[in-house]
Short mmCIF file of C-alpha atoms in Angstrom, two decimals:
data_model
loop_
_atom_site.label_atom_id
_atom_site.label_comp_id
_atom_site.label_asym_id
_atom_site.label_seq_id
_atom_site.Cartn_x
_atom_site.Cartn_y
_atom_site.Cartn_z
CA MET A 103 4.53 -36.42 11.86
CA GLN A 104 1.85 -33.83 11.15
CA ILE A 105 2.17 -30.08 11.26
CA LEU A 106 -0.18 -27.33 10.13
CA LEU A 107 1.41 -25.51 7.18
CA ASN A 108 -0.38 -22.40 5.89
CA GLY A 109 -3.60 -23.70 7.38
CA GLU A 110 -3.37 -27.20 5.93
CA HIS A 111 -2.16 -30.54 7.32
CA HIS A 112 1.29 -31.43 6.12
CA SER A 113 3.40 -34.54 6.79
CA ILE A 114 7.07 -34.22 7.61
CA SER A 115 9.64 -36.62 9.00
CA ALA A 116 10.75 -36.37 12.60
CA ARG A 117 13.51 -33.87 13.46
CA THR A 118 12.88 -31.70 10.38
CA THR A 119 14.21 -28.17 10.77
CA VAL A 120 12.60 -25.12 9.19
CA THR A 121 15.59 -24.86 6.83
CA GLN A 122 15.04 -28.47 5.80
CA LEU A 123 11.33 -27.95 5.25
CA ILE A 124 11.93 -24.86 3.09
CA GLU A 125 14.38 -26.90 1.00
CA ASP A 126 11.89 -29.77 0.70
CA LEU A 127 9.25 -27.32 -0.49
CA LYS A 128 11.72 -25.96 -3.07
CA LEU A 129 11.35 -22.47 -1.65
CA THR A 130 15.00 -21.85 -0.83
CA GLU A 131 15.42 -19.20 -3.50
CA ARG A 132 12.43 -17.16 -2.42
CA ARG A 133 12.24 -14.25 -0.08
CA LEU A 134 9.98 -15.46 2.72
CA ALA A 135 8.89 -14.74 6.22
CA VAL A 136 7.97 -17.50 8.66
CA GLU A 137 5.67 -17.48 11.65
CA LEU A 138 5.88 -20.45 14.03
CA ASN A 139 2.97 -20.90 16.44
CA GLY A 140 1.97 -17.27 16.12
CA GLU A 141 5.46 -15.81 16.61
CA ILE A 142 7.75 -14.48 13.87
CA LEU A 143 10.69 -16.82 13.40
CA PRO A 144 13.77 -14.79 12.39
CA ARG A 145 15.68 -16.17 9.42
CA SER A 146 18.75 -16.74 11.59
CA LYS A 147 16.83 -19.32 13.61
CA TYR A 148 15.57 -21.50 10.72
CA ALA A 149 18.50 -23.91 10.92
CA HIS A 150 18.10 -24.55 14.64
CA SER A 151 14.31 -24.72 14.79
CA VAL A 152 13.27 -28.37 14.86
CA LEU A 153 9.58 -28.81 14.13
CA VAL A 154 7.45 -30.86 16.50
CA GLU A 155 4.05 -32.53 16.14
CA ASN A 156 1.16 -30.08 15.60
CA ASP A 157 3.39 -27.06 15.08
CA ASN A 158 1.52 -24.29 13.27
CA LEU A 159 3.73 -22.81 10.57
CA GLU A 160 2.88 -19.92 8.26
CA ILE A 161 5.13 -19.14 5.30
CA VAL A 162 4.39 -15.88 3.48
CA ASN A 163 5.83 -13.83 0.65
CA ALA A 164 5.12 -10.53 -1.09
CA ILE A 165 2.70 -10.53 -4.02
CA GLY A 166 1.04 -7.89 -6.14
CA GLY A 167 -1.45 -5.94 -4.12
CA GLY A 168 -2.65 -2.46 -3.60
CA GLN A 169 -6.07 -1.84 -2.41
CA SER A 170 -8.13 -4.64 -1.05
CA ARG A 171 -9.08 -7.73 -2.84
CA LYS A 172 -9.31 -11.31 -1.70
CA TYR A 173 -6.10 -13.21 -2.41
CA ILE A 174 -6.21 -16.29 -0.21
CA MET B 412 8.39 20.01 -13.14
CA ASN B 413 10.27 21.80 -10.41
CA ASN B 414 12.97 19.44 -9.15
CA THR B 415 12.96 20.93 -5.69
CA ASP B 416 9.28 20.22 -5.09
CA LEU B 417 9.74 16.91 -3.35
CA LEU B 418 7.41 14.69 -1.37
CA THR B 419 8.92 13.79 2.00
CA ILE B 420 7.62 10.76 3.86
CA ALA B 421 9.28 9.61 7.07
CA GLY B 422 12.39 11.63 6.21
CA LYS B 423 12.83 10.22 2.72
CA GLU B 424 12.37 12.39 -0.35
CA TYR B 425 10.51 11.38 -3.50
CA LYS B 426 10.18 13.12 -6.85
CA SER B 427 7.02 11.23 -7.78
CA ARG B 428 3.69 11.90 -6.11
CA LEU B 429 2.04 8.87 -7.68
CA LEU B 430 2.00 5.82 -5.44
CA LEU B 431 0.98 2.65 -7.23
CA GLY B 432 -0.56 -0.60 -6.11
CA THR B 433 0.63 -3.78 -7.79
CA GLY B 434 -2.57 -5.84 -7.70
CA LYS B 435 -4.98 -6.83 -10.49
CA TYR B 436 -2.52 -6.58 -13.39
CA LYS B 437 -2.54 -9.17 -16.16
CA ASN B 438 0.96 -10.31 -15.28
CA LEU B 439 4.18 -9.16 -13.67
CA LYS B 440 5.51 -7.73 -16.92
CA GLU B 441 2.54 -5.39 -17.22
CA THR B 442 2.93 -4.48 -13.54
CA GLY B 443 6.54 -3.45 -14.15
CA GLN B 444 5.69 -1.50 -17.29
CA ALA B 445 2.89 0.41 -15.57
CA ILE B 446 5.13 1.35 -12.66
CA ALA B 447 7.79 2.57 -15.07
CA ALA B 448 5.28 4.57 -17.16
CA GLY B 449 3.81 6.16 -14.03
CA GLY B 450 7.24 6.96 -12.64
CA ALA B 451 6.14 5.69 -9.23
CA GLU B 452 8.83 5.38 -6.57
CA ILE B 453 6.61 3.95 -3.84
CA VAL B 454 4.71 0.77 -4.68
CA THR B 455 2.45 -1.25 -2.45
CA VAL B 456 2.73 -5.01 -2.05
CA ALA B 457 0.55 -7.53 -0.26
CA ILE B 458 1.78 -10.20 2.13
CA ARG B 459 0.18 -13.56 1.46
CA ARG B 460 0.64 -17.23 2.19
CA THR B 461 3.18 -18.81 -0.13
CA ASN B 462 1.73 -21.39 -2.50
CA ILE B 463 2.88 -24.76 -1.24
CA GLY B 464 3.63 -27.48 -3.76
CA GLN B 465 2.33 -25.62 -6.78
CA ASN B 466 4.11 -23.20 -9.08
CA ALA B 467 7.31 -23.49 -7.07
CA ASP B 468 9.14 -21.63 -9.82
CA GLU B 469 6.52 -18.97 -10.50
CA PRO B 470 8.01 -15.51 -11.04
CA ASN B 471 8.48 -13.48 -7.92
CA LEU B 472 7.10 -9.95 -7.62
CA LEU B 473 10.29 -8.79 -5.94
CA ASP B 474 12.25 -9.79 -9.05
CA VAL B 475 10.26 -7.21 -11.03
CA ILE B 476 10.02 -4.59 -8.28
CA SER B 477 13.42 -4.60 -6.69
CA PRO B 478 13.49 -3.37 -3.08
CA ASP B 479 16.79 -1.67 -3.98
CA ARG B 480 15.14 0.47 -6.62
CA TYR B 481 11.67 1.12 -5.21
CA THR B 482 10.32 1.92 -1.78
CA LEU B 483 8.11 -1.05 -1.09
CA LEU B 484 5.02 -0.33 0.89
CA PRO B 485 3.67 -3.55 2.39
CA ASN B 486 -0.02 -3.07 3.03
CA THR B 487 -2.52 -4.79 5.24
CA ALA B 488 -5.20 -4.99 2.55
CA GLY B 489 -7.66 -7.72 3.35
CA CYS B 490 -7.27 -7.41 7.14
CA TYR B 491 -10.47 -6.96 9.10
CA THR B 492 -9.02 -6.83 12.61
CA ALA B 493 -6.30 -4.79 14.28
CA GLU B 494 -4.61 -8.03 15.28
CA ASP B 495 -4.36 -9.32 11.70
CA ALA B 496 -3.08 -5.97 10.45
CA VAL B 497 -0.36 -5.85 13.11
CA ARG B 498 0.60 -9.44 12.38
CA THR B 499 0.84 -8.72 8.65
CA CYS B 500 3.10 -5.71 9.27
CA ARG B 501 5.40 -7.74 11.49
CA LEU B 502 5.67 -10.46 8.84
CA ALA B 503 6.43 -7.79 6.25
CA ARG B 504 9.19 -6.37 8.44
CA GLU B 505 10.77 -9.81 8.71
CA LEU B 506 10.30 -10.47 4.98
CA LEU B 507 11.92 -7.16 4.00
CA ASP B 508 14.80 -7.25 6.47
CA GLY B 509 13.64 -4.74 9.04
CA HIS B 510 11.67 -2.46 6.70
CA LYS B 511 9.57 -0.07 8.81
CA LEU B 512 7.31 1.77 6.35
CA VAL B 513 3.88 0.19 6.04
CA LYS B 514 0.42 1.02 4.79
CA LEU B 515 -2.17 0.28 7.43
CA GLU B 516 -5.71 -0.46 6.45
CA VAL B 517 -8.22 -2.27 8.60
CA LEU B 518 -11.43 -2.89 6.77
CA GLY B 519 -14.94 -2.71 8.14
CA ASP B 520 -16.93 -4.71 5.62
CA ALA B 521 -16.52 -6.33 2.24
CA GLN B 522 -19.22 -4.38 0.42
CA THR B 523 -17.95 -0.86 1.09
CA LEU B 524 -14.34 -1.69 2.02
CA TYR B 525 -14.65 1.28 4.33
CA PRO B 526 -12.03 1.34 7.05
CA ASP B 527 -12.98 0.22 10.55
CA MET B 528 -11.71 3.34 12.28
CA PRO B 529 -11.71 2.16 15.92
CA ALA B 530 -9.67 -0.88 14.82
CA THR B 531 -7.45 1.32 12.64
CA LEU B 532 -6.65 3.60 15.61
CA GLU B 533 -5.91 0.56 17.77
CA ALA B 534 -3.58 -0.99 15.19
CA ALA B 535 -1.85 2.35 14.47
CA ASP B 536 -1.11 2.77 18.17
CA ILE B 537 0.44 -0.70 18.46
CA LEU B 538 2.47 -0.34 15.25
CA ILE B 539 3.85 3.12 16.09
CA LYS B 540 4.90 1.93 19.55
CA ASP B 541 6.56 -1.05 17.87
CA GLY B 542 8.69 1.27 15.71
CA PHE B 543 6.77 1.14 12.43
CA GLU B 544 6.33 4.16 10.15
CA VAL B 545 2.64 4.07 9.44
CA MET B 546 0.89 5.46 6.38
CA VAL B 547 -2.74 5.06 7.28
CA TYR B 548 -5.87 4.56 5.18
CA THR B 549 -8.75 6.45 6.73
CA THR B 550 -12.24 7.81 6.20
CA ASP B 551 -12.45 11.46 5.20
CA ASP B 552 -13.26 12.63 8.74
CA PRO B 553 -11.00 15.62 9.49
CA ILE B 554 -11.04 14.93 13.25
CA LEU B 555 -9.88 11.33 12.80
CA ALA B 556 -7.30 12.40 10.23
CA LYS B 557 -5.83 14.86 12.74
CA ARG B 558 -5.95 12.25 15.50
CA LEU B 559 -3.95 9.81 13.36
CA GLU B 560 -1.37 12.50 12.63
CA ASP B 561 -1.10 13.39 16.33
CA MET B 562 -0.54 9.72 17.17
CA GLY B 563 2.52 9.75 14.93
CA CYS B 564 1.39 8.38 11.56
CA VAL B 565 3.86 9.53 8.89
CA ALA B 566 1.17 10.05 6.25
CA VAL B 567 -2.61 10.18 6.41
CA MET B 568 -4.46 8.71 3.44
CA PRO B 569 -8.17 9.49 3.23
CA LEU B 570 -10.43 7.81 0.71
CA ALA B 571 -12.00 9.98 -1.98
CA ALA B 572 -14.60 7.33 -2.87
CA PRO B 573 -14.84 3.60 -2.10
CA ILE B 574 -11.83 1.42 -2.99
CA GLY B 575 -11.96 0.23 -6.58
CA SER B 576 -15.06 2.32 -7.36
CA GLY B 577 -13.40 4.79 -9.73
CA LEU B 578 -16.00 7.38 -8.75
CA GLY B 579 -13.48 10.21 -8.47
CA ILE B 580 -13.11 12.78 -5.70
CA GLN B 581 -16.54 12.72 -4.04
CA ASN B 582 -15.60 14.63 -0.90
CA ARG B 583 -13.47 17.55 -2.00
CA TYR B 584 -14.39 19.83 0.91
CA ASN B 585 -13.51 17.15 3.46
CA ILE B 586 -10.23 16.47 1.67
CA LEU B 587 -9.55 20.22 1.62
CA THR B 588 -10.22 20.51 5.37
CA ILE B 589 -7.92 17.56 6.08
CA VAL B 590 -5.18 19.09 3.92
CA GLU B 591 -5.50 22.52 5.55
CA ASN B 592 -5.19 21.03 9.06
CA ALA B 593 -2.31 18.69 8.31
CA SER B 594 1.42 18.86 8.85
CA VAL B 595 2.14 15.37 7.51
CA PRO B 596 1.60 14.36 3.86
CA ILE B 597 -2.04 13.80 2.89
CA ILE B 598 -2.39 11.22 0.16
CA VAL B 599 -5.69 10.36 -1.46
CA ASP B 600 -5.96 6.61 -1.25
CA ALA B 601 -8.88 5.11 -3.17
CA GLY B 602 -11.57 6.42 -5.44
CA VAL B 603 -9.63 7.87 -8.37
CA GLY B 604 -10.91 6.67 -11.74
CA THR B 605 -9.02 8.68 -14.33
CA ALA B 606 -6.31 11.31 -14.72
CA SER B 607 -8.56 14.33 -14.12
CA ASP B 608 -9.56 12.85 -10.74
CA ALA B 609 -5.92 12.66 -9.75
CA ALA B 610 -5.44 16.26 -10.91
CA ILE B 611 -8.38 17.40 -8.75
CA ALA B 612 -6.89 15.69 -5.69
CA MET B 613 -3.60 17.47 -6.28
CA GLU B 614 -5.29 20.83 -6.94
CA LEU B 615 -6.89 20.52 -3.51
CA GLY B 616 -3.38 20.47 -2.08
CA CYS B 617 -2.93 16.76 -1.48
CA ASP B 618 0.68 15.64 -1.41
CA GLY B 619 0.15 12.55 -3.52
CA VAL B 620 -2.32 9.97 -4.80
CA LEU B 621 -2.22 6.24 -4.23
CA MET B 622 -4.09 4.12 -6.72
CA ASN B 623 -4.27 0.66 -8.16
CA THR B 624 -7.54 -0.23 -9.86
CA ALA B 625 -7.73 2.95 -11.97
CA VAL B 626 -4.51 1.91 -13.67
CA ALA B 627 -4.76 -1.89 -13.56
CA GLU B 628 -8.34 -2.00 -14.88
CA ALA B 629 -7.84 0.58 -17.62
CA ARG B 630 -8.06 -0.88 -21.11
CA ASN B 631 -4.41 0.08 -21.52
CA PRO B 632 -2.88 0.14 -18.02
CA VAL B 633 0.55 1.35 -19.13
CA LEU B 634 -0.91 4.32 -21.01
CA MET B 635 -3.18 5.13 -18.07
CA ALA B 636 -0.20 5.07 -15.70
CA SER B 637 1.45 7.66 -17.95
CA ALA B 638 -1.77 9.74 -17.95
CA MET B 639 -1.92 9.59 -14.15
CA LYS B 640 1.65 10.81 -13.89
CA LYS B 641 0.76 13.84 -16.02
CA GLY B 642 -2.53 14.45 -14.20
CA ILE B 643 -0.74 14.48 -10.87
CA GLU B 644 2.02 16.77 -12.14
CA ALA B 645 -0.51 19.15 -13.71
CA GLY B 646 -2.61 19.22 -10.54
CA ARG B 647 0.42 19.83 -8.38
CA GLU B 648 1.63 22.71 -10.56
CA ALA B 649 -1.87 24.24 -10.59
CA PHE B 650 -1.99 24.01 -6.79
CA LEU B 651 1.40 25.69 -6.45
CA ALA B 652 0.46 28.32 -9.04
CA GLY B 653 -2.74 29.19 -7.18
CA ARG B 654 -5.93 29.27 -9.20
CA MET B 655 -7.83 32.44 -10.08
CA PRO B 656 -10.92 33.25 -8.02
CA ARG B 657 -14.27 31.98 -9.23
CA ARG B 658 -16.60 34.78 -10.38
CA ARG B 659 -20.25 34.59 -11.14
CA PHE B 660 -20.09 36.94 -14.13
CA ALA B 661 -17.73 37.54 -16.99
CA SER B 662 -14.49 39.48 -16.73
CA ALA B 663 -13.04 40.63 -20.05
CA SER B 664 -9.45 39.70 -20.79
CA SER B 665 -8.84 42.49 -23.32
CA PRO B 666 -8.63 46.13 -22.19
CA ILE B 667 -11.87 48.05 -22.56
CA GLU B 668 -10.10 51.37 -23.19
CA GLY B 669 -9.43 52.24 -26.81
CA VAL B 670 -12.15 50.08 -28.27
CA ILE B 671 -13.09 51.48 -31.69
#
């Protein structure tokens, strides 16, 4: 099954939750924020949010930054 | 320095009037050392897509700059629309467990990095209504600065020269007018190149200076952070002391009476 993860195609198995995906990506230890299809997904909902085909997921974190500069 | 001369932003008091960005440093260690040398209590961070599949164990900025110790100021650097800026702030709020203080900047173009003021006003309005405490990057237009304050921004942050230019305070009369009209903190955000620039901003009566490139791109960033701290303290004390009037001609310091 394909989803869009941070703007790129990403394959996951069916019935993957956001918690599962974060574990698979080895990002469990990191402080993150997640946006699912344009809406913020609160941390408390990760375990119950089952991803479906073509979901658009953004995972972000804090990095060094002050005044503008291109990072992405 | 007088311990009772504190900077208050959104009800929180700070001893330091130097706000530091955390971009462009060689590594996280240098970032941490520069913040420590500058004595900054408010540090800006950017919100960016997490690297997927690469460097999964790379060091995390928040390990160096603990949210318990510093006031993190998520900024919307790199956003060119009100929508993107609002989205970035909402992600930051989720990331930092309900954190409300943000730096709003909506850019107009990549060459000047001047703010797009209509988009900035639009984003500020949405964010304030959504409960954010907005510190806003703006042009040096006194009317717009006042408008942003009246809308409810908790600090107004005019540029003194283009971002990353290091040209120093190019608009001191505009900055002065903004300061004189304001009842929220005015923080010069962008343009400072060296410690004397920071001192000039403070002598004009600004409440603080936010900088990144001037420290990060110095040959010795940690030493420059220390210099900035002193420049800001010196400028603040000079402002509070009140400078002598400028005179066109000389005025002798020694008494004229009794000269032999």
